[in-house]
CSV table of C-alpha atoms and ligand atoms in Angstrom, one decimal:
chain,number,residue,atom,x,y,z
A,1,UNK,CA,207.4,-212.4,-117.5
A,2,UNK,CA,210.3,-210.9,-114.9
A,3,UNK,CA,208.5,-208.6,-113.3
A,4,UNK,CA,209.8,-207.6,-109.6
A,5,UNK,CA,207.2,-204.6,-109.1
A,6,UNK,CA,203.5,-205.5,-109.5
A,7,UNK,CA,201.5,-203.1,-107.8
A,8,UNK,CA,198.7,-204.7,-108.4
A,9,UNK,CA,199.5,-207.2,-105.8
A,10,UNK,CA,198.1,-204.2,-103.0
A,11,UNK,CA,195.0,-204.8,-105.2
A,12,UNK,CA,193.6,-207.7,-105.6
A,13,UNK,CA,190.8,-207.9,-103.1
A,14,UNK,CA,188.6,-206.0,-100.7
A,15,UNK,CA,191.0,-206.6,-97.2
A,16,UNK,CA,194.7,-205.9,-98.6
A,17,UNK,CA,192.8,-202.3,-100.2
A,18,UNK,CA,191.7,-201.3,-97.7
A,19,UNK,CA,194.1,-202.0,-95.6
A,20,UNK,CA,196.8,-200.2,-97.8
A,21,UNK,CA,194.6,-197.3,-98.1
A,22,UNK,CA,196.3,-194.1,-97.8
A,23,UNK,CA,192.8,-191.8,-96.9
A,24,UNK,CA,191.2,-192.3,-93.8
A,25,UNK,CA,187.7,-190.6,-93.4
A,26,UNK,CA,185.8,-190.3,-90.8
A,27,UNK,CA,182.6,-188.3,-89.2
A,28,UNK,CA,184.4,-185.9,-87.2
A,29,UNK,CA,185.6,-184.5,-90.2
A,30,UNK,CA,182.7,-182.9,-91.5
A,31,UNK,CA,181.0,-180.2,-90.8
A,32,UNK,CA,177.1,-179.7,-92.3
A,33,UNK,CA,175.9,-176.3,-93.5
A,34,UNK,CA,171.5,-175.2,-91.7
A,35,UNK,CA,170.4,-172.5,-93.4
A,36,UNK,CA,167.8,-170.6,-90.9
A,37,UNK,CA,165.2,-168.3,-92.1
A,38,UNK,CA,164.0,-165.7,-89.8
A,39,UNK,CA,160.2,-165.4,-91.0
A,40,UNK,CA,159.8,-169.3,-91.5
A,41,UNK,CA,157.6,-171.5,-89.7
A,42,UNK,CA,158.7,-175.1,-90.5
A,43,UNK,CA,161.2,-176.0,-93.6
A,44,UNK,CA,161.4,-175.1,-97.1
A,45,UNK,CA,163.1,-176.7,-99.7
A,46,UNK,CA,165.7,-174.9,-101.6
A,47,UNK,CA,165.2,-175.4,-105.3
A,48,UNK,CA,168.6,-175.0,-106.2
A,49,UNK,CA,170.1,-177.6,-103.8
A,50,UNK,CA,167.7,-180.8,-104.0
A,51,UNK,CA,167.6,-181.9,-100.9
A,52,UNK,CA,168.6,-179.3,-99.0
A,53,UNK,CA,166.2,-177.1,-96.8
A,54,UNK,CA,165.8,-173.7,-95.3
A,55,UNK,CA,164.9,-174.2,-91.9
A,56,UNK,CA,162.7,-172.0,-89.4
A,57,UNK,CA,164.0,-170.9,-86.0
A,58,UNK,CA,160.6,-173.6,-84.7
A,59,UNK,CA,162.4,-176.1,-86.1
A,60,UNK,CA,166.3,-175.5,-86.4
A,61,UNK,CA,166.5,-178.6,-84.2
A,62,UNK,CA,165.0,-180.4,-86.5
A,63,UNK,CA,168.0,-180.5,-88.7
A,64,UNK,CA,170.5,-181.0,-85.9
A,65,UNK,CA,168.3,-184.3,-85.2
A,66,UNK,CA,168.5,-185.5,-88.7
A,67,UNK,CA,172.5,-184.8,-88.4
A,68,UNK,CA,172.8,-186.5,-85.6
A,69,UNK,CA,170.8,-189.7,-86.5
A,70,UNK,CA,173.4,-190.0,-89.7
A,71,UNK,CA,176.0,-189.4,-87.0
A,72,UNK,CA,176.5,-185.8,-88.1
A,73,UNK,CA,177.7,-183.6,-84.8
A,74,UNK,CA,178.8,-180.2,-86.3
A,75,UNK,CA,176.9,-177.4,-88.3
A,76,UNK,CA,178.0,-174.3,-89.8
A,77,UNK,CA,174.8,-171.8,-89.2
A,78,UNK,CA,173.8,-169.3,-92.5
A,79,UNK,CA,171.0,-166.9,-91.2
A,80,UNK,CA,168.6,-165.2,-93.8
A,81,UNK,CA,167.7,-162.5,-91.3
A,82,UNK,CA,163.6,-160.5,-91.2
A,83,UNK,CA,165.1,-157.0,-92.1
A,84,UNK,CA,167.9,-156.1,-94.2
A,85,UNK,CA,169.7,-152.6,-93.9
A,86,UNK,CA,172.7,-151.0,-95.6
A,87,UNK,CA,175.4,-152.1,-92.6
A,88,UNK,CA,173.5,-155.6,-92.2
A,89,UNK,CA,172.5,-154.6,-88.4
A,90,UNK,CA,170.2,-157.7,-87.7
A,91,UNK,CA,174.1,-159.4,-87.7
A,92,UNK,CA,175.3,-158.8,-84.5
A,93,UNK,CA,171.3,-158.2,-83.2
A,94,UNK,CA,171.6,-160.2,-80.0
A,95,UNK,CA,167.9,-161.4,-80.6
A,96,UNK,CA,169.1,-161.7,-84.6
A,97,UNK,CA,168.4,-164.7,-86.1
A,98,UNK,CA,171.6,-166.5,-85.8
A,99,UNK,CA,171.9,-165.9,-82.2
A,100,UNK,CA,168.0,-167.4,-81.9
A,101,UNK,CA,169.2,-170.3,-83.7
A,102,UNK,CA,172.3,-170.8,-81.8
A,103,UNK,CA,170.2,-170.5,-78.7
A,104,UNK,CA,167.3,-173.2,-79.5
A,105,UNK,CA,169.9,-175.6,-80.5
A,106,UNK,CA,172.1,-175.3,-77.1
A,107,UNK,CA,169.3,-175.4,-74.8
A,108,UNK,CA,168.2,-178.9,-76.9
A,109,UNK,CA,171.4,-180.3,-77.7
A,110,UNK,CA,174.2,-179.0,-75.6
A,111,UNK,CA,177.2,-180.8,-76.7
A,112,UNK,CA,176.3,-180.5,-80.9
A,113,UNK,CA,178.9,-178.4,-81.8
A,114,UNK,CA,178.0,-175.1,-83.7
A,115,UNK,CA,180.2,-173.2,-86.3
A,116,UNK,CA,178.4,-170.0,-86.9
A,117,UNK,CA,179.9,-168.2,-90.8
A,118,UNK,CA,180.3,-164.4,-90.2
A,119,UNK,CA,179.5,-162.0,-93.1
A,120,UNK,CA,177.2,-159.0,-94.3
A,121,UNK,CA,176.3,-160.8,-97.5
A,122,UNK,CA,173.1,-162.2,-96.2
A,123,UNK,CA,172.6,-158.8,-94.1
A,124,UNK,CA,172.9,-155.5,-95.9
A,125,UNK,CA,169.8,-155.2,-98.6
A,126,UNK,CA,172.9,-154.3,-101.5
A,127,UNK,CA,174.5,-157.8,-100.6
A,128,UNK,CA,178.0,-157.0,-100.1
A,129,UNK,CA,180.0,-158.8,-97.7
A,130,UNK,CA,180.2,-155.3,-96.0
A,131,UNK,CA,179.4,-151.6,-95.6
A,132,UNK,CA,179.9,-149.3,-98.6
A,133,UNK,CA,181.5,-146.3,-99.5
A,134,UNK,CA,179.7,-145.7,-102.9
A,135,UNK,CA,180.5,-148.5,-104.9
A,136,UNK,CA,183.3,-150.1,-102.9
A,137,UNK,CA,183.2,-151.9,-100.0
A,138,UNK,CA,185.3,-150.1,-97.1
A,139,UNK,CA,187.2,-152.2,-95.6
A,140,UNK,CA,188.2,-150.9,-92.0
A,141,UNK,CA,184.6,-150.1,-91.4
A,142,UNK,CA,183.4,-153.7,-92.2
A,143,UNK,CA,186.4,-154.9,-89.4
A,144,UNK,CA,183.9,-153.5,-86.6
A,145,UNK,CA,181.0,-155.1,-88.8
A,146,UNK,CA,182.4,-157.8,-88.2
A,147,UNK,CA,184.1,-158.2,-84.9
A,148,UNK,CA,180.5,-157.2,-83.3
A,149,UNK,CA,178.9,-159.8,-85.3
A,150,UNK,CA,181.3,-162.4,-84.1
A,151,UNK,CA,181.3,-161.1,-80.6
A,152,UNK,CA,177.4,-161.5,-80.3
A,153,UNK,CA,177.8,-165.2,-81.9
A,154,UNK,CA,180.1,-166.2,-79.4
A,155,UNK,CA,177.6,-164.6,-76.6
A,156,UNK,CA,174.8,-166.6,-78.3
A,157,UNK,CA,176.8,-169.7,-77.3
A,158,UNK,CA,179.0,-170.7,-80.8
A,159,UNK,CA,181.2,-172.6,-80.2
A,160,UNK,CA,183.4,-171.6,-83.3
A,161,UNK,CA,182.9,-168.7,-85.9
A,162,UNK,CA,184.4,-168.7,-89.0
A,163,UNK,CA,184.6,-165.2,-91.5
A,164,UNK,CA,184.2,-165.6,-94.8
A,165,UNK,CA,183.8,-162.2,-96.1
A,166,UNK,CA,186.9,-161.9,-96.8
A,167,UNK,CA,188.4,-158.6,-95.7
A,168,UNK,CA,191.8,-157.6,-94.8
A,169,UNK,CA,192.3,-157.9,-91.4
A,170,UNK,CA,189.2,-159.6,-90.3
A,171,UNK,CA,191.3,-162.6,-88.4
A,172,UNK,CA,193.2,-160.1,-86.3
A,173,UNK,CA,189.9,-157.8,-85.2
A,174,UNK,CA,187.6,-160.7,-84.6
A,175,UNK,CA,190.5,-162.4,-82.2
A,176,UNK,CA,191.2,-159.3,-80.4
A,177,UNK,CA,187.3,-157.9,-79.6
A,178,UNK,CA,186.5,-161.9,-78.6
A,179,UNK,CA,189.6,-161.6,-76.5
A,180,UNK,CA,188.7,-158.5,-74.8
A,181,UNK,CA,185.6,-160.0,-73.9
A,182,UNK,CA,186.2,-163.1,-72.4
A,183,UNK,CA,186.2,-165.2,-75.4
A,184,UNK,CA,189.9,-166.1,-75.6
A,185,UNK,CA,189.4,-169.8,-75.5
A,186,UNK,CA,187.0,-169.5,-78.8
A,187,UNK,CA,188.5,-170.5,-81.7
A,188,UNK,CA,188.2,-169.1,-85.3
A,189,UNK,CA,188.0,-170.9,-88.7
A,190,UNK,CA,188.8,-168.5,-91.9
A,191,UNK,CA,187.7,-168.7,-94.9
A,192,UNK,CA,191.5,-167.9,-95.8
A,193,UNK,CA,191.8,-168.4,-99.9
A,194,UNK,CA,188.2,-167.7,-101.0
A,195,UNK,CA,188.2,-167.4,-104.3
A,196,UNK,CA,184.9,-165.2,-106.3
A,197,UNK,CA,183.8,-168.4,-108.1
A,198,UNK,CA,180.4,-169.1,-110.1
A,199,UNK,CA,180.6,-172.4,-107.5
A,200,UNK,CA,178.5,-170.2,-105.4
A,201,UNK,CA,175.5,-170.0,-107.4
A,202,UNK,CA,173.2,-172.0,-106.0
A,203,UNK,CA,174.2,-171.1,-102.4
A,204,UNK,CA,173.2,-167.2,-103.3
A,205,UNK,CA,169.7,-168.6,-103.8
A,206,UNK,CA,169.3,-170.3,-100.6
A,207,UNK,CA,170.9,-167.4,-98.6
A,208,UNK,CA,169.1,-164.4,-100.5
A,209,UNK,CA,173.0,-162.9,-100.8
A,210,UNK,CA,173.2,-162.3,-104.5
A,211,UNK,CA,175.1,-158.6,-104.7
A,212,UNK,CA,172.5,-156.2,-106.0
A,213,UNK,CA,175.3,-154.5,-108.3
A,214,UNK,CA,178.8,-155.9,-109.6
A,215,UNK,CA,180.1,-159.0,-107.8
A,216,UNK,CA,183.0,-160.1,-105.5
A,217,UNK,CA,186.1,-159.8,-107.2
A,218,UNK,CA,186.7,-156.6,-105.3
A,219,UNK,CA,187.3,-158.7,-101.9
A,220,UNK,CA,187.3,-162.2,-103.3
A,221,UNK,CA,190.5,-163.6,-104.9
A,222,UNK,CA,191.2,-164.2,-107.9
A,223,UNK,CA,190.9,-167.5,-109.3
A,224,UNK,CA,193.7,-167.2,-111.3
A,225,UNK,CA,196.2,-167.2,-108.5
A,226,UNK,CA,198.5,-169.8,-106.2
A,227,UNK,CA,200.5,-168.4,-104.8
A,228,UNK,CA,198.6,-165.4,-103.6
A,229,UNK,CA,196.8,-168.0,-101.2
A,230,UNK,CA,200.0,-168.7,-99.4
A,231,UNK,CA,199.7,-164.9,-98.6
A,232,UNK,CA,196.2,-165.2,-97.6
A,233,UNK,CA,196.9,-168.3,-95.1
A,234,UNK,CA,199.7,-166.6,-93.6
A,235,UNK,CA,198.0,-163.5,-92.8
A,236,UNK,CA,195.4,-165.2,-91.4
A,237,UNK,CA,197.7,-167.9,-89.4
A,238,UNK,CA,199.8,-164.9,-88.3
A,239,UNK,CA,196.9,-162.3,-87.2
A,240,UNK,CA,195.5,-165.7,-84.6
A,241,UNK,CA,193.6,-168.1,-87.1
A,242,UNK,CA,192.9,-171.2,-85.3
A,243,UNK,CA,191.6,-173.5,-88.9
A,244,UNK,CA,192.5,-172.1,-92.1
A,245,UNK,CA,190.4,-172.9,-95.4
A,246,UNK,CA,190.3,-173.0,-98.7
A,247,UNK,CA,187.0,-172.7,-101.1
A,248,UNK,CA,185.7,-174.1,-102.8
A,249,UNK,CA,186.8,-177.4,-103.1
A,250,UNK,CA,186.8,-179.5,-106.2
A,251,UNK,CA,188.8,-176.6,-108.6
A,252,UNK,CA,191.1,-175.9,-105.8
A,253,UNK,CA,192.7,-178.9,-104.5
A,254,UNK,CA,196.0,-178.0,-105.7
A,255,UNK,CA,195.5,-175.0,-103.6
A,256,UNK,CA,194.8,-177.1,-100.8
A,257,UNK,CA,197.5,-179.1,-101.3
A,258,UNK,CA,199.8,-176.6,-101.1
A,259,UNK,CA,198.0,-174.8,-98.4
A,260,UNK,CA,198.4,-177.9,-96.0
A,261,UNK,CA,201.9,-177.9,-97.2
A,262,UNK,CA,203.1,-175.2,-96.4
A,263,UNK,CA,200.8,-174.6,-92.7
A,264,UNK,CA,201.0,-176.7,-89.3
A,265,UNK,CA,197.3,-175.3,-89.1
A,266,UNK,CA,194.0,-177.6,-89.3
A,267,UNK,CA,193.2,-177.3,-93.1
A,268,UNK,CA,189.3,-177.0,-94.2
A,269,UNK,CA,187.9,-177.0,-97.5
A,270,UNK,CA,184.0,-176.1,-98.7
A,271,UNK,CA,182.8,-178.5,-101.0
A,272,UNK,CA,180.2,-175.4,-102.0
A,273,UNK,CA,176.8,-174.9,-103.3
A,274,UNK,CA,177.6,-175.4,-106.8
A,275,UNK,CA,179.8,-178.0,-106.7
A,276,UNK,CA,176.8,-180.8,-104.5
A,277,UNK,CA,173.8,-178.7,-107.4
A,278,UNK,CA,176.2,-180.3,-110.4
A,279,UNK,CA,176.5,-184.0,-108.8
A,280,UNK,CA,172.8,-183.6,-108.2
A,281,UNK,CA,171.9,-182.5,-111.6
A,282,UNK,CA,173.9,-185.1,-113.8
A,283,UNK,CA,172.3,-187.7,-111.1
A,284,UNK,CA,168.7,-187.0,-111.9
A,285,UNK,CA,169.5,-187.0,-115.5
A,286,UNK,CA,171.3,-190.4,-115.1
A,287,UNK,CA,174.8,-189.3,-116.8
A,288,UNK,CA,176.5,-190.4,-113.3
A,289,UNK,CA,176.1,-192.3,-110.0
A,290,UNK,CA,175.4,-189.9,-107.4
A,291,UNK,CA,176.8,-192.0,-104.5
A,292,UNK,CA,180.1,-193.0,-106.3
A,293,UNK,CA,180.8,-189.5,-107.1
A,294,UNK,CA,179.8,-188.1,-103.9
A,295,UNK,CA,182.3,-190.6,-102.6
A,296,UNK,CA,184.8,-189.9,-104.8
A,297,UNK,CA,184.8,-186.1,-104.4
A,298,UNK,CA,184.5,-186.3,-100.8
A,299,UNK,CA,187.9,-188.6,-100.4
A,300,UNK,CA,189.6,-186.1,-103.1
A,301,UNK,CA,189.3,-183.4,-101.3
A,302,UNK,CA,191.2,-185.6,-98.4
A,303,UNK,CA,193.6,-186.3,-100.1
A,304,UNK,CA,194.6,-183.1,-101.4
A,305,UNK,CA,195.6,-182.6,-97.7
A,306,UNK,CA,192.1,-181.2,-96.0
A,307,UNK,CA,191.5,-182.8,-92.6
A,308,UNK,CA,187.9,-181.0,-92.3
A,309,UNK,CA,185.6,-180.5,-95.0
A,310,UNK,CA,182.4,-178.9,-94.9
A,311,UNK,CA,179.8,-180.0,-97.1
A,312,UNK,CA,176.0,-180.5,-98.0
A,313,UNK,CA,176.5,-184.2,-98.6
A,314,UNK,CA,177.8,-184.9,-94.6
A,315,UNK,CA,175.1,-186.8,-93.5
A,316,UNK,CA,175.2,-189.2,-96.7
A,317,UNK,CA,178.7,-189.4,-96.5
A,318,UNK,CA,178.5,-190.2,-92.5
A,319,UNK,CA,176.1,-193.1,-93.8
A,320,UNK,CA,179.2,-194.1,-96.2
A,321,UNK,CA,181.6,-193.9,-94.2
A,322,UNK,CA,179.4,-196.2,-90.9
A,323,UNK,CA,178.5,-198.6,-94.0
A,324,UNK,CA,182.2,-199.0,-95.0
A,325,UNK,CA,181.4,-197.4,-98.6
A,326,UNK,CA,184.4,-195.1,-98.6
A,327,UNK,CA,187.6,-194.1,-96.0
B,401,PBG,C1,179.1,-165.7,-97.4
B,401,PBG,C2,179.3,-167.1,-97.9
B,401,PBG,C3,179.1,-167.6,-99.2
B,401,PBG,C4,179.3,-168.9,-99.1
B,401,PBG,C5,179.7,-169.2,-97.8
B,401,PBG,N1,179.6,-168.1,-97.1
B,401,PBG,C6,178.6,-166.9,-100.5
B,401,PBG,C7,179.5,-165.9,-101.2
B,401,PBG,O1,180.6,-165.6,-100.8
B,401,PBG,O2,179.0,-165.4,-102.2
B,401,PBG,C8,179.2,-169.9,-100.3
B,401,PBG,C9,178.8,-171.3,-99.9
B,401,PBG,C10,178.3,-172.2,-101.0
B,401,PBG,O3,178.3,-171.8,-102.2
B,401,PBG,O4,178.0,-173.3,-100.7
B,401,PBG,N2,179.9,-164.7,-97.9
């Protein structure tokens, strides 16, 4: 047989794949979500992420030690706050639970780097992602929502915050009241093309940030759409985003594909709540290898063109990555 192309040639053996490997990962790629609960002493487990814990503000730190013994150095902080109120007021509380947990990390670990996610969800007792006006959630006044919240993150000591509520205009507020006070060094990541999926589930659970009445579409986009993310990013890139994102992950890497395309910006995708609960689940009923797939999904999402990824699975996927499993 004549054959002059034989790519299998690139594959026959451990060395020459993974030299000819196209996807690198590495640790400083990924970024791993602490839930902390304002009322909590200690950690509870969240029964819709195996694995995966509510921590209390007497033991945040805790968590930041496990991520830093699997090599883990960056969190993104959800707070489930003591009181809930229509505006979500315990959000930019300087004593709020998000600033406490930004607090109690710093003074332990100084250099762990902390990524705080600004929205009302987990704040107002309807569970919008902002303040209402009847049935709707008004825009311009969830801007100042907002901005304060962000502001009183970066006082805390954040190093990073990144909106996800996913208002117009939210990009452009946030930079200018953290510019106006000193904060124009601190960058923001946005939750650019997020999209009102059933991937975020499980993740409503662990939060307490299930809307009391309808659901997202209002704000979130449409999963439907492509090029309607383009807008998004550029909006965002245009009104000062440092990192843009797209989320979730799995159903949307040809949106992030596209998305890294088409922007010189840092790209981010959330493998979310749902998508780590379904890996879990067909593990413990045996239908699929949890660390293959977890592998797998991880280096997909790379190679759709992401270059940070933030997901329950970083400490796991640290491990593979040290152990030579994957990247
Ligand atoms: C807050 C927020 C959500 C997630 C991240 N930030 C929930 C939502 O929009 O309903 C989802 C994360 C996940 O599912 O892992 N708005």
């Amino acid at each position: 047989m004549e054959l002059v192309h034989r790519p299998r040639r690139l594959r026959e053996g451990d060395a020459i794949r993974r030299m000819c490997r196209e996807t690198r990962l590495s640790a400083d790629s990924l970024i791993y979500p602490i839930f902390v609960e304002e009322t909590l002493s200690g950690k509870r487990p969240i029964s819709s992420l195996p694995g995966q814990y509510q921590y209390g503000l007497d033991c945040v730190t805790e968590a930041v030690e496990e991520c830093l013994a699997a090599d883990v150095t960056r969190c993104i902080l959800f707070g489930i706050p003591a009181h809930k109120d229509p505006l979500g007021s315990s959000a930019w509380d300087p004593d709020g639970v998000i600033q406490k947990a930004i607090r109690a990390i710093k003074a332990k670990f100084p250099s762990f780097y902390v990524v705080t996610d600004v929205c009302m969800c987990e704040y107002t007792d309807h569970g919008h992602c902002g303040a209402l006006c009847g049935h709707h959630v008004d825009n311009d006044k969830t801007l100042e929502l907002l901005a304060k919240t962000a502001l009183s993150h970066a006082q805390a000591g954040a190093d990073m915050v990144a909106p996800s509520d996913m208002m117009d205009g939210r990009i452009g507020a946030i930079r200018r009241t953290l510019d106006e006070n000193g904060f124009a060094d601190l960058p923001i990541m946005a939750y650019s093309a997020k999209y009102a999926s059933a991937f975020y589930g499980p993740f409503r659970c662990a939060a307490d940030s299930a809307p009391s009445f309808g659901d997202r579409s209002g704000y979130q986009m449409d999963p439907h759409n492509r090029r309607e993310a383009l807008k998004e990013c550029a909006l965002d890139a245009e009104e000062g985003a440092d990192i843009l994102m797209v989320k979730p992950a799995l159903s949307y890497l040809d949106v992030i594909r596209e998305c890294s395309d088409a922007f010189d910006l840092p790209m981010a995708a959330y493998s979310v709540s749902g998508e780590y609960a379904m890996i879990k689940a067909a593990a413990q009923a045996g239908f699929v290898d949890e660390h293959r797939i977890m592998c797998e999904s991880a280096l997909s999402v790379f190679r759709a063109g992401a270059s940070i990824l933030i997901t329950y699975y970083a400490k796991e996927l640290a491990a593979a990555i040290r152990k030579g499993e994957i990247g």
